[in-house]
Tab-separated table of C-alpha atoms and ligand atoms in Angstrom:
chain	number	residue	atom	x	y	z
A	40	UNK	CA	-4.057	-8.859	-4.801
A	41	UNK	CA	-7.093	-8.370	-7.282
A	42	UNK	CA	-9.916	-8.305	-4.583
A	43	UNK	CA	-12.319	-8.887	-7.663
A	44	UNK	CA	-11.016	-12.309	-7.712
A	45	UNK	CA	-12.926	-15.147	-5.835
A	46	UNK	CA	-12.388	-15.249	-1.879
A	47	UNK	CA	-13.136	-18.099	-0.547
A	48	UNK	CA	-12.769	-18.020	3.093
A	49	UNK	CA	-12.600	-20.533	5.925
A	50	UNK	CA	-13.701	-19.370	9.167
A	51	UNK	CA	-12.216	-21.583	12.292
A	52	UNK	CA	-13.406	-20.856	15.717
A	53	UNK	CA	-16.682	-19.256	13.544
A	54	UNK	CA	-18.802	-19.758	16.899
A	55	UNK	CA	-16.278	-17.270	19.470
A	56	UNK	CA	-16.586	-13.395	19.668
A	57	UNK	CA	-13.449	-13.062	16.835
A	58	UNK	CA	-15.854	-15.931	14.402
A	59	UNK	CA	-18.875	-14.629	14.554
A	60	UNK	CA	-17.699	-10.900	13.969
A	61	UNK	CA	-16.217	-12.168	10.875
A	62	UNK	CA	-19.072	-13.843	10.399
A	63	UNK	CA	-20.949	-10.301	10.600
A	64	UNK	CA	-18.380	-8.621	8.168
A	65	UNK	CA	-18.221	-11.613	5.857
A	66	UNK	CA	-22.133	-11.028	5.189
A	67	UNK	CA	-21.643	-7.356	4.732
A	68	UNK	CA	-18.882	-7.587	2.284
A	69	UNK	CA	-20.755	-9.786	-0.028
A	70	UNK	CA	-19.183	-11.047	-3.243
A	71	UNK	CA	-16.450	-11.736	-4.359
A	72	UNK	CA	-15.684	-12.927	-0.230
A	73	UNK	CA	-17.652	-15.985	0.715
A	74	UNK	CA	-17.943	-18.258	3.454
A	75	UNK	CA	-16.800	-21.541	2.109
A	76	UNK	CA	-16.627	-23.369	5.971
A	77	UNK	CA	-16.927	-22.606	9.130
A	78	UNK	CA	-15.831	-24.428	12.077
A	79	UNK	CA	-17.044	-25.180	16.184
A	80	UNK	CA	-15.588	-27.115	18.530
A	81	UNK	CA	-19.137	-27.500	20.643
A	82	UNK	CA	-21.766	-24.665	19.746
A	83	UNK	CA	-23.839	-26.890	17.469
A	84	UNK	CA	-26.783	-23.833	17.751
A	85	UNK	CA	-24.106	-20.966	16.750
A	86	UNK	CA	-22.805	-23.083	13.978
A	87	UNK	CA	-26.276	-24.387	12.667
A	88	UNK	CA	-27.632	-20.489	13.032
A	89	UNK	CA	-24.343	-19.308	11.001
A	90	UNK	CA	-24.674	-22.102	8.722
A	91	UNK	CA	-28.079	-20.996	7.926
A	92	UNK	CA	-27.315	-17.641	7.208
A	93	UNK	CA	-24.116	-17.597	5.463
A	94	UNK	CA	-24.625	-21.608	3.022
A	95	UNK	CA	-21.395	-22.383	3.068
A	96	UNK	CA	-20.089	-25.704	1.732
A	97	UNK	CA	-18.203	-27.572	4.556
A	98	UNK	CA	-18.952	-27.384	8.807
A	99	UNK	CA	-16.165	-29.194	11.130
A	100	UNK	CA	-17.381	-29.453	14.446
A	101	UNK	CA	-13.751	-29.926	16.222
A	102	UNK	CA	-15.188	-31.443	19.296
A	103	UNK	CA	-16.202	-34.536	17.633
A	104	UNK	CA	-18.706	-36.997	17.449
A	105	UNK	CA	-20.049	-37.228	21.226
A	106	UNK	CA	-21.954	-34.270	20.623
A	107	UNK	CA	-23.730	-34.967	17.620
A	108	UNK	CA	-24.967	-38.112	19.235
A	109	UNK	CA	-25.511	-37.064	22.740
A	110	UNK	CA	-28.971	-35.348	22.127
A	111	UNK	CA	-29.112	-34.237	26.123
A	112	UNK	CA	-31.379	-31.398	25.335
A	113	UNK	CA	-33.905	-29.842	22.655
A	114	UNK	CA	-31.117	-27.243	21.842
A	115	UNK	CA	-28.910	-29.673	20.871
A	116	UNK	CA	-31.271	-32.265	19.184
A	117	UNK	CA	-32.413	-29.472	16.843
A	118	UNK	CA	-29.089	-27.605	15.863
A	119	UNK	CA	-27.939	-31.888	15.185
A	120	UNK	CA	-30.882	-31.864	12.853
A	121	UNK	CA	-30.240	-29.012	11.489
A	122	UNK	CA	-26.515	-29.821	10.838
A	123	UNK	CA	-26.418	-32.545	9.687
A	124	UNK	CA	-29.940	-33.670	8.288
A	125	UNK	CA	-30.465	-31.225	6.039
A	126	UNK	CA	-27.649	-32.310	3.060
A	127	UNK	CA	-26.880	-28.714	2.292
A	128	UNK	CA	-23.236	-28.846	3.376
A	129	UNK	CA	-20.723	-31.470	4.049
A	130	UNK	CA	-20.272	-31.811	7.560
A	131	UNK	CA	-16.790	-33.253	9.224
A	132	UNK	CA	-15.594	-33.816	12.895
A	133	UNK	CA	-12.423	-33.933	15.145
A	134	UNK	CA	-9.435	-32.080	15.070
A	135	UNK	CA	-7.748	-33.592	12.054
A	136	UNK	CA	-11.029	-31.829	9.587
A	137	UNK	CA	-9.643	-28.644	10.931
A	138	UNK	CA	-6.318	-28.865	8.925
A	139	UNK	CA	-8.043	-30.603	6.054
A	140	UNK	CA	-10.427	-27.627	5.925
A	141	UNK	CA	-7.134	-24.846	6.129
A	142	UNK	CA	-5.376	-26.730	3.621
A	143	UNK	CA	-8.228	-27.664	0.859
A	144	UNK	CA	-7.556	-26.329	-2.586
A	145	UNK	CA	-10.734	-24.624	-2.312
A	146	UNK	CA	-10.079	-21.762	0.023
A	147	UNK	CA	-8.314	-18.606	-0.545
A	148	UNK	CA	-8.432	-17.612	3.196
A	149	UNK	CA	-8.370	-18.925	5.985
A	150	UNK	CA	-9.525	-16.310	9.621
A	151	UNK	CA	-7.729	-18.263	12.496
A	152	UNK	CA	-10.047	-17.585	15.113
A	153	UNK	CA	-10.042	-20.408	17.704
A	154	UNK	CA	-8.489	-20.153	20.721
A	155	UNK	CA	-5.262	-21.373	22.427
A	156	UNK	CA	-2.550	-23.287	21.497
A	157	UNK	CA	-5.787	-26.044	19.584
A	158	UNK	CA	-5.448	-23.496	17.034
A	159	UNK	CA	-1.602	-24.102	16.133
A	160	UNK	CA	-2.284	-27.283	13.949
A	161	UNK	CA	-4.573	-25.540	11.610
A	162	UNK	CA	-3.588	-22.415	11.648
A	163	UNK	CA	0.278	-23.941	10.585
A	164	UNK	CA	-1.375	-26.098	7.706
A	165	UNK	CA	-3.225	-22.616	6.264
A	166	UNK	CA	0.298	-21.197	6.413
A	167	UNK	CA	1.902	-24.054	5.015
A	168	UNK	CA	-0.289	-24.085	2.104
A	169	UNK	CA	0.168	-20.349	1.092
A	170	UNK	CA	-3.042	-19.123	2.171
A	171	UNK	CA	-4.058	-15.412	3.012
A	172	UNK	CA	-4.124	-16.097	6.741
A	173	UNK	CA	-5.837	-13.373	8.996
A	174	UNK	CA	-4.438	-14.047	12.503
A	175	UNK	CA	-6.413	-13.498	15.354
A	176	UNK	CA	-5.263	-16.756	17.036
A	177	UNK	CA	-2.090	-14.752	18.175
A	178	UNK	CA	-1.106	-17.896	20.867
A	179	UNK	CA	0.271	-19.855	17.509
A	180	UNK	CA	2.441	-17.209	17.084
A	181	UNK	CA	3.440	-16.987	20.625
A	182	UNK	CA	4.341	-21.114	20.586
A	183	UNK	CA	5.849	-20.966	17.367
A	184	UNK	CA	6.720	-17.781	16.022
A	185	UNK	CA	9.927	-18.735	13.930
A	186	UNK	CA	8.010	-21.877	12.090
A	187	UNK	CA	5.181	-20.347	11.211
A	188	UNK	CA	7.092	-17.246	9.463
A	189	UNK	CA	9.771	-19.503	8.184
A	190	UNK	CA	6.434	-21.387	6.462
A	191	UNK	CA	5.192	-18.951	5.283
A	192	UNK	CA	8.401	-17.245	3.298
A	193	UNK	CA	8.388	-21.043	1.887
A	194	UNK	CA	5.022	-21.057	0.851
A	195	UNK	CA	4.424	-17.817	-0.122
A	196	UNK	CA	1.665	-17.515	2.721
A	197	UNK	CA	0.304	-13.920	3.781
A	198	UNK	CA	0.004	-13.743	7.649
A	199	UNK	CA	-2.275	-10.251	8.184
A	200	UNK	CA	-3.123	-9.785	11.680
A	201	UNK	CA	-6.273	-9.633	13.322
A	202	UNK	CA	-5.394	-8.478	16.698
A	203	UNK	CA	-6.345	-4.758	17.051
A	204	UNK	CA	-2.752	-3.374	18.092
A	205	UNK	CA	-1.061	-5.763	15.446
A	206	UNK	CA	-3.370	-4.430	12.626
A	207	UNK	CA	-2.474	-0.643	13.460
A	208	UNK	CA	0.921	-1.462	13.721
A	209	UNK	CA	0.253	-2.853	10.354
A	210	UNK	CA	-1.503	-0.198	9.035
A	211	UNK	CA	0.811	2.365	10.299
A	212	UNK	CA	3.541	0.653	8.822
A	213	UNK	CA	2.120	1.144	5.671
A	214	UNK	CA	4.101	4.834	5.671
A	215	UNK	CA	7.847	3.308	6.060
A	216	UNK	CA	10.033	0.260	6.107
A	217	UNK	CA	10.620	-1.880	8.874
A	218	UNK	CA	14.442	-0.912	8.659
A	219	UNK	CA	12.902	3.160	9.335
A	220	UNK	CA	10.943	2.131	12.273
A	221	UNK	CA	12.642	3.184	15.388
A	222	UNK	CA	9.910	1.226	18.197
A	223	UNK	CA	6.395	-0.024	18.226
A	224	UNK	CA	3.989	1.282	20.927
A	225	UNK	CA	1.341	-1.644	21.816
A	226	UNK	CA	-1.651	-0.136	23.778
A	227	UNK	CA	-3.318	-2.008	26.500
A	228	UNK	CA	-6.607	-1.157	28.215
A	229	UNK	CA	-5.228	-1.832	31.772
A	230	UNK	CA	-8.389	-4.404	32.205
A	231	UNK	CA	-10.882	-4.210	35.046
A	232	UNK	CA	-7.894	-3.908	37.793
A	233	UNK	CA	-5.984	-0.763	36.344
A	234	UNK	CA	-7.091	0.991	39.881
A	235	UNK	CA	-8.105	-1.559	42.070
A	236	UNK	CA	-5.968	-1.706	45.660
A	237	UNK	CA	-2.978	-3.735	44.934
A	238	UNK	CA	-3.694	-5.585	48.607
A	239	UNK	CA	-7.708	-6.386	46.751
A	240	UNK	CA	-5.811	-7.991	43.959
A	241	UNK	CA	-5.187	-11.641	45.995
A	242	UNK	CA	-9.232	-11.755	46.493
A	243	UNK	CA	-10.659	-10.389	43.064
A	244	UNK	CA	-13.463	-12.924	42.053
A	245	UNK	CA	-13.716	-14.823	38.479
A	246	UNK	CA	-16.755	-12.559	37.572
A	247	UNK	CA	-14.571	-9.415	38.260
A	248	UNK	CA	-11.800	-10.742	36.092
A	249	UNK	CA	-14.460	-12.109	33.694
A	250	UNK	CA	-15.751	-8.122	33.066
A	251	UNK	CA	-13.683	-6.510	30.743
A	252	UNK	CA	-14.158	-2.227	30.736
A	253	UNK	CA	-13.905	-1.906	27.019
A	254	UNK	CA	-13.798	-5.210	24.674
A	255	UNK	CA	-16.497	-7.921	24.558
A	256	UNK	CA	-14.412	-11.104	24.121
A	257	UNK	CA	-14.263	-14.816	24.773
A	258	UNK	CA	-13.629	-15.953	28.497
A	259	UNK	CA	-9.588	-17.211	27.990
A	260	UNK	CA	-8.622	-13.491	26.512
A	261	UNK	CA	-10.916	-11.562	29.239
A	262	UNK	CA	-8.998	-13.162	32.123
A	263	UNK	CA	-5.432	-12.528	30.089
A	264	UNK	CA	-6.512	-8.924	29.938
A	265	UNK	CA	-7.331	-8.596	33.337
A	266	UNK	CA	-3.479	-9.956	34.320
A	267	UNK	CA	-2.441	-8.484	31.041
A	268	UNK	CA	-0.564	-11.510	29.886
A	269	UNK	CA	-2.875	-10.735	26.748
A	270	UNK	CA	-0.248	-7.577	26.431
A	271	UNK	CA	2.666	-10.021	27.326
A	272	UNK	CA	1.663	-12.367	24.612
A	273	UNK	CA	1.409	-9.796	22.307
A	274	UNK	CA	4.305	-8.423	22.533
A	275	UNK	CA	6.129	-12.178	21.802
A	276	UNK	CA	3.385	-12.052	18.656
A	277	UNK	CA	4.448	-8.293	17.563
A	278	UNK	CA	8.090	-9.624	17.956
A	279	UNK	CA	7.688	-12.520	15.393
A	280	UNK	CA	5.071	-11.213	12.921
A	281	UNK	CA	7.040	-7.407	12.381
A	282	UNK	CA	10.460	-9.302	13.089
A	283	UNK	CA	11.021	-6.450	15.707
A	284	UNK	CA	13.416	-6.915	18.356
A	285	UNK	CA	11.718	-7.055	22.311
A	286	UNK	CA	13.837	-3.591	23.084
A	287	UNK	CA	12.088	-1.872	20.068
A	288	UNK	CA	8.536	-3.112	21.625
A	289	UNK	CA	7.001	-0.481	23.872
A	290	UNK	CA	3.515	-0.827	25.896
A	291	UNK	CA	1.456	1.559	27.282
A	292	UNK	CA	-1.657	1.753	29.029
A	293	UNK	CA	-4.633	3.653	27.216
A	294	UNK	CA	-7.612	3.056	29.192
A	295	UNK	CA	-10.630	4.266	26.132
A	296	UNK	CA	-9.139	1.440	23.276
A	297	UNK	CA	-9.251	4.116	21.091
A	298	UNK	CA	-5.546	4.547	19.872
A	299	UNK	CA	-4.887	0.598	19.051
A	300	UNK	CA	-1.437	1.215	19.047
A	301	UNK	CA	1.382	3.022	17.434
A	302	UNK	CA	4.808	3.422	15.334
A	303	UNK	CA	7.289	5.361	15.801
A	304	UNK	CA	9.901	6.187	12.958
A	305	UNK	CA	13.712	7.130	13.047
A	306	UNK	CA	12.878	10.880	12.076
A	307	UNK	CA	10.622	10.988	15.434
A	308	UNK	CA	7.182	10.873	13.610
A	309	UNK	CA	4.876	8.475	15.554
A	310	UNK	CA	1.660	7.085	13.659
A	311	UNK	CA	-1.306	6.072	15.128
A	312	UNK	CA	-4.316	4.244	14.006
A	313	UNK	CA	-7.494	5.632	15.625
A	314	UNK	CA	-11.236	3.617	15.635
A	315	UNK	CA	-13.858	2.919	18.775
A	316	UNK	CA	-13.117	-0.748	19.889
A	317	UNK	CA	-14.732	-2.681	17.367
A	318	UNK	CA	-13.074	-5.906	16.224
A	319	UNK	CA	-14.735	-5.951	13.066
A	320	UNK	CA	-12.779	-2.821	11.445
A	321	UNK	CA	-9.143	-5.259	11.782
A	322	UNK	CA	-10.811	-8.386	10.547
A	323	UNK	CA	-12.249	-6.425	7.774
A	324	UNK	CA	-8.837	-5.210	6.869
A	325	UNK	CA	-7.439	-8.124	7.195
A	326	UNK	CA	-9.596	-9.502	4.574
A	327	UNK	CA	-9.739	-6.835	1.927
A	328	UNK	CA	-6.141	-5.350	2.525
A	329	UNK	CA	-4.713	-3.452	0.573
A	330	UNK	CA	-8.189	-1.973	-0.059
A	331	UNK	CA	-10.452	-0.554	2.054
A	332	UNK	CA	-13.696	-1.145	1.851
A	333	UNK	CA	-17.218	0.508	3.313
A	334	UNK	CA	-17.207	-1.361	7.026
A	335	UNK	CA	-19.963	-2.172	9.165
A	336	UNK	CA	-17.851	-0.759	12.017
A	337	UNK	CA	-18.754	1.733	14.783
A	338	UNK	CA	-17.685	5.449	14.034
A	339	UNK	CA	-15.761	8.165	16.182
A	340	UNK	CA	-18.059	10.716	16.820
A	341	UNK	CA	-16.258	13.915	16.417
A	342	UNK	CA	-18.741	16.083	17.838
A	343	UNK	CA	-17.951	14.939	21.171
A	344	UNK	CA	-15.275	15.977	23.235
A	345	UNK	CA	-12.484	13.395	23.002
A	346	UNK	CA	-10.320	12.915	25.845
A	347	UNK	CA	-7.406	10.163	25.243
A	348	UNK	CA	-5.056	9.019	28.076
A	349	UNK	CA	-1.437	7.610	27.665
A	350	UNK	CA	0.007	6.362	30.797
A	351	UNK	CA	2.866	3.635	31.623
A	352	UNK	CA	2.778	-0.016	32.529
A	353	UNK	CA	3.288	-0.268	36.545
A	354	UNK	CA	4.735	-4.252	35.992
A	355	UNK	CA	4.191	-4.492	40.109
A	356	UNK	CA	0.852	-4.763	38.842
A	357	UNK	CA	0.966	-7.201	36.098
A	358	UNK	CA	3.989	-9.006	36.595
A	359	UNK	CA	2.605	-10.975	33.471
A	360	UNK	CA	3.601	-7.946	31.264
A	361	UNK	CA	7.400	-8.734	32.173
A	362	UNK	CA	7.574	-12.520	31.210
A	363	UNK	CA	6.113	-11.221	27.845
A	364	UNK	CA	9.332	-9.168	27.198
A	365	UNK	CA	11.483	-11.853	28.302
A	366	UNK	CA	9.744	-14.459	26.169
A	367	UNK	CA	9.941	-12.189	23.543
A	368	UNK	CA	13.920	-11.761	23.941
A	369	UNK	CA	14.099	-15.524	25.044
A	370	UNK	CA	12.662	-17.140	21.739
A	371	UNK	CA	12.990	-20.823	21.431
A	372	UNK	CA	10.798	-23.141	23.643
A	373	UNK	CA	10.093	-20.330	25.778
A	374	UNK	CA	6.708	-18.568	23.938
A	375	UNK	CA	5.365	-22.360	24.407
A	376	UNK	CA	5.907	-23.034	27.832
A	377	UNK	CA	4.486	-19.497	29.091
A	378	UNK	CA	1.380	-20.350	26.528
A	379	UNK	CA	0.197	-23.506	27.683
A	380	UNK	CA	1.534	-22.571	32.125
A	381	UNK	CA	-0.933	-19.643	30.853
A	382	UNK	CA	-3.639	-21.400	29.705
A	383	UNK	CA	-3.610	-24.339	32.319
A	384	UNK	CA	-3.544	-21.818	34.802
A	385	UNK	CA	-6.361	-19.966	33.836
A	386	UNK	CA	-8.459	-23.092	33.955
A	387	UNK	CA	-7.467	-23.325	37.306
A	388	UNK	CA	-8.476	-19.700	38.628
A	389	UNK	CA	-11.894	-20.226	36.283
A	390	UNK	CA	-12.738	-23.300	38.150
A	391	UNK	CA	-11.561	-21.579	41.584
A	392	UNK	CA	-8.629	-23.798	42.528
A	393	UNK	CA	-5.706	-20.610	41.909
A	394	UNK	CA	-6.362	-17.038	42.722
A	395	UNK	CA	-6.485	-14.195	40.452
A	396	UNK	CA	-2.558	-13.526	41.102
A	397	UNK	CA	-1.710	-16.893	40.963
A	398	UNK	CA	-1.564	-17.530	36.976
A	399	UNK	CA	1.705	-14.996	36.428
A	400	UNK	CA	3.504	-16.729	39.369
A	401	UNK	CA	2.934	-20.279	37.755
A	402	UNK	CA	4.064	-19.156	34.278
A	403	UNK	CA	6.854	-17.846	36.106
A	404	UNK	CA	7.560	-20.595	37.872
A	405	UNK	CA	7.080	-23.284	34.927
A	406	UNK	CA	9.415	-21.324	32.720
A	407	UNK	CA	11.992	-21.104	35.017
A	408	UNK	CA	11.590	-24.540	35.406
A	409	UNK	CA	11.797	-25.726	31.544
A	410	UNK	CA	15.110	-26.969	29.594
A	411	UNK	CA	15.343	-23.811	27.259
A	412	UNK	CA	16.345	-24.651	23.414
A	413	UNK	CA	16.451	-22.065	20.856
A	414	UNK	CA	15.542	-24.333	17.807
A	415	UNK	CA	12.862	-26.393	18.441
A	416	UNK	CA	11.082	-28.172	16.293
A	417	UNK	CA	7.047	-28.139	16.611
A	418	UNK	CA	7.000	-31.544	17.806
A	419	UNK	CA	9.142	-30.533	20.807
A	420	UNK	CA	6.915	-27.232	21.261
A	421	UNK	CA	3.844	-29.835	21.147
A	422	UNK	CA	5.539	-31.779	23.912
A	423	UNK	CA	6.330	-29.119	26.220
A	424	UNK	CA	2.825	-27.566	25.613
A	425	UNK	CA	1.603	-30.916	27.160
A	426	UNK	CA	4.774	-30.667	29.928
A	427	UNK	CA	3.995	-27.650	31.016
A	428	UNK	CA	0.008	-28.327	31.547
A	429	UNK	CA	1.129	-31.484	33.425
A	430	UNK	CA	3.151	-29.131	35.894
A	431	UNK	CA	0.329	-26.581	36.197
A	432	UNK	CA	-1.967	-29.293	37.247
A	433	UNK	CA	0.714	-30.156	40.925
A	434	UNK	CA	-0.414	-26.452	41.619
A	435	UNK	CA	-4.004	-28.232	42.785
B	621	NAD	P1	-13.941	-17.433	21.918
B	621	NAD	O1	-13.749	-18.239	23.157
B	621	NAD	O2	-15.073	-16.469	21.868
B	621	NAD	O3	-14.065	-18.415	20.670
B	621	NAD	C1	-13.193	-19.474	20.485
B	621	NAD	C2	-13.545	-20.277	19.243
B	621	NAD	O4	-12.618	-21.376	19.198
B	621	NAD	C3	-14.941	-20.903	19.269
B	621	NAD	O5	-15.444	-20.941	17.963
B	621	NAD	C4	-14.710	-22.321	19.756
B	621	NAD	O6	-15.654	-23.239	19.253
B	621	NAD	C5	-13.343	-22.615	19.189
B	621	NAD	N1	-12.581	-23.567	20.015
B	621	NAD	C6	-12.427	-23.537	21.361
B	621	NAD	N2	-11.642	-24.570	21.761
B	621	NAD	C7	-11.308	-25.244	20.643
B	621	NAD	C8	-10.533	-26.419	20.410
B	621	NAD	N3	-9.942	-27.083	21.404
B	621	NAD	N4	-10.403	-26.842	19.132
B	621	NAD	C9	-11.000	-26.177	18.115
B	621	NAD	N5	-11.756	-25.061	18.274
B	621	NAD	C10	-11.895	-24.613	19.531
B	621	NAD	O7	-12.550	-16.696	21.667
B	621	NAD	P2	-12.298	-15.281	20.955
B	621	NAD	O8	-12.397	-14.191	21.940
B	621	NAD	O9	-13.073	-15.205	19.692
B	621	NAD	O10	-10.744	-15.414	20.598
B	621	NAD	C11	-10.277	-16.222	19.527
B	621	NAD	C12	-8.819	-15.894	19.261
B	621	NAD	O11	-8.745	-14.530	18.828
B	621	NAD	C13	-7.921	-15.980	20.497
B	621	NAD	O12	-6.670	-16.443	20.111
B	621	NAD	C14	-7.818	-14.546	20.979
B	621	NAD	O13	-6.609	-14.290	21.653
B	621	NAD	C15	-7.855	-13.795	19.658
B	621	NAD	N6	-8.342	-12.419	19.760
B	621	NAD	C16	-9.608	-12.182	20.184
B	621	NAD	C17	-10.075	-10.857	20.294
B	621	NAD	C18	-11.494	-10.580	20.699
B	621	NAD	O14	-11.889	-9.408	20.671
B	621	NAD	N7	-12.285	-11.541	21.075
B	621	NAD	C19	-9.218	-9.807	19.969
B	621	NAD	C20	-7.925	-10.084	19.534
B	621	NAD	C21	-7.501	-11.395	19.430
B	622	MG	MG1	-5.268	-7.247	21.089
């Protein structure tokens, strides 16, 4: 790609942690990369502040039309103002404005950055309309892994990750074929519970959960990482996006997020990519690859002492881990019936109805239940996205 040429880029989910860093990195790259739209689904401030500083043409606020007209606080009655009195950009609600926006003629790029399976829709139309994609909504990969891939072969669509262990394993890959690679080694911080009492496990509170040792991320990925279904779900999207079998996919836990994961080739030479946990260094790279450009990103400090820890998954632990690998070896309707038992499920621990080791035994339970098919098309995945939230709800 000529990275001279004109980048127009669509940011959905702008408002979350993965948005507004690419927000961040979208300002510091400058020309030819612009901000063309961003989306919300509620934060009218965050959007209206982004909007402000990065004048891009089009806003969708996903969430619709209640909360433009609501006007329950000052907050809210100025960011509506702002958005949508001032003329200087078009602005659209509801879902359906997030596809138009990842499928308009106008954009080059398109960062999938919302969160959950609400992010499948768009994130399918950017593919589906040959767009450079940069993935950080890794649960439409999960749900439909095969589709999206088979999408993007027709369209001619560039999926570049944006989840930190995907984009080493990208990067790393950069030395050899797929065919040389002998497994991929997917890092995980271990979370807040890596050495908490297995008996304290059954009591841990939402704010525990909610405190993550290393990353600063939205809520729904905080909680996976503390059950480390973020790890499970990651290895389903490593299986899809580097067409790797689950028995080549390897985890391991490295507590500093320093190594964000790893390759190893036939002739025994393992690759690593090294950087302090800073999400803006993959969405950056996602962006410009194959350059790489000056990054806003933190450093290593190599005048420190460096100590870097490589231990193995105990799965007693985070049972989550294991319904990753089988989803991964599963395929079919499985990657969207753990998704949405996953995300129901943490809506029920968040609002304290589940405990903390509740979610992996109701994914387990809900997939065991389901009527597997290997071929599914996305309306069936749709359906058993809403089937499988129905049967998370009897849990209450
Ligand atoms: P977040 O909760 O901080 O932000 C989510 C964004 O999605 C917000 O802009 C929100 O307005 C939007 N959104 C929420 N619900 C929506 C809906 N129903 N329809 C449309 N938009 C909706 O989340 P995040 O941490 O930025 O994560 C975003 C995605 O990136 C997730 O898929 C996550 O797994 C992935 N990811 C995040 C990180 C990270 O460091 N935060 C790292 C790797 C991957
Ligand atoms: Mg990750």
């Amino acid at each position: 790609m000529d990275v001279t040429a004109r980048q127009n880029v669509a940011v959905l989910g702008a408002t979350g942690s993965i948005g507004k860093a690419t927000c961040e990195v979208l300002r510091h790259l400058g020309a030819p990369y612009r901000a063309i739209g961003l989306t919300a689904h509620r934060d009218l401030a965050t959007l209206s502040e982004l909007a402000e500083l990065l004048s891009p043409e089009e806003l969708v606020i996903s969430g619709g039309t209640p909360h433009l007209t609501q006007n329950t606080t000052n907050e809210r009655s100025s960011a509506d103002t702002a958005l949508t009195g001032s003329g200087r950009w078009r602005v659209r609600e509801g879902a359906e404005a997030l596809v138009e926006l990842a499928s308009s003629p106008n954009v080059d790029t398109v960062v999938a950055a919302i969160v959950g399976s609400a992010g499948m829709a768009s994130t399918l139309a950017a593919v589906e309309h040959g767009k450079r994609v940069a993935l950080a909504n890794k649960e439409s990969m999960v749900v439909a892994g095969p589709i999206m891939l088979q999408a993007a072969a027709k369209s001619g669509a560039q999926i570049l990750p944006v989840d930190s262990e995907h984009s080493a394993i990208f990067q790393a890959m950069q030395a050899g074929g797929v065919d040389e690679v002998e497994r991929i080694i997917l890092t995980a911080s271990g979370g807040p519970f890596l050495r908490k009492p297995l008996n304290e496990l059954p009591h841990v509170s939402v704010e525990e959960a909610c405190r993550h040792p290393t990353w600063q991320m939205g809520r729904k990925i905080t909680i996976d990482s503390a059950t480390m279904m973020n790890k499970a779900l990651e290895v389903i999207e490593a299986r899809w996006l580097f067409q790797m079998p689950a028995e080549k996919i390897h985890v391991m836990v490295h507590p500093q997020s320093i190594i964000h994961s790893m390759v190893e080739f036939k002739d025994g030479s393992v690759l690593a990519q090294l950087s302090p946990p800073d999400m803006k260094l993959p969405i950056q790279y996602a962006l410009t690859f194959p350059k790489r450009l000056e990054s806003p990103t933190l450093r290593m400090d190599w005048t420190k002492r460096l100590q870097l820890e490589l231990e193995p998954v105990d799965f007693e632990r985070f049972p989550a881990l294991q319904l990753g690998f089988e989803v991964a070896k599963a395929g079919g309707t499985a990657g969207a019936v753990l998704n949405a038992s996953n995300e129901a499920a943490i809506d029920l621990f968040l609002s304290g109805k589940i405990r903390f080791v509740d979610i992996a035994t109701v994914c387990r339970e809900i997939l065991n239940q389901h009527h597997y098919e290997s071929s599914p098309t996305i309306e069936r995945l749709c359906e058993l996205d809403r089937w499988a939230r129905q049967e998370v709800m009897k849990w209450t």
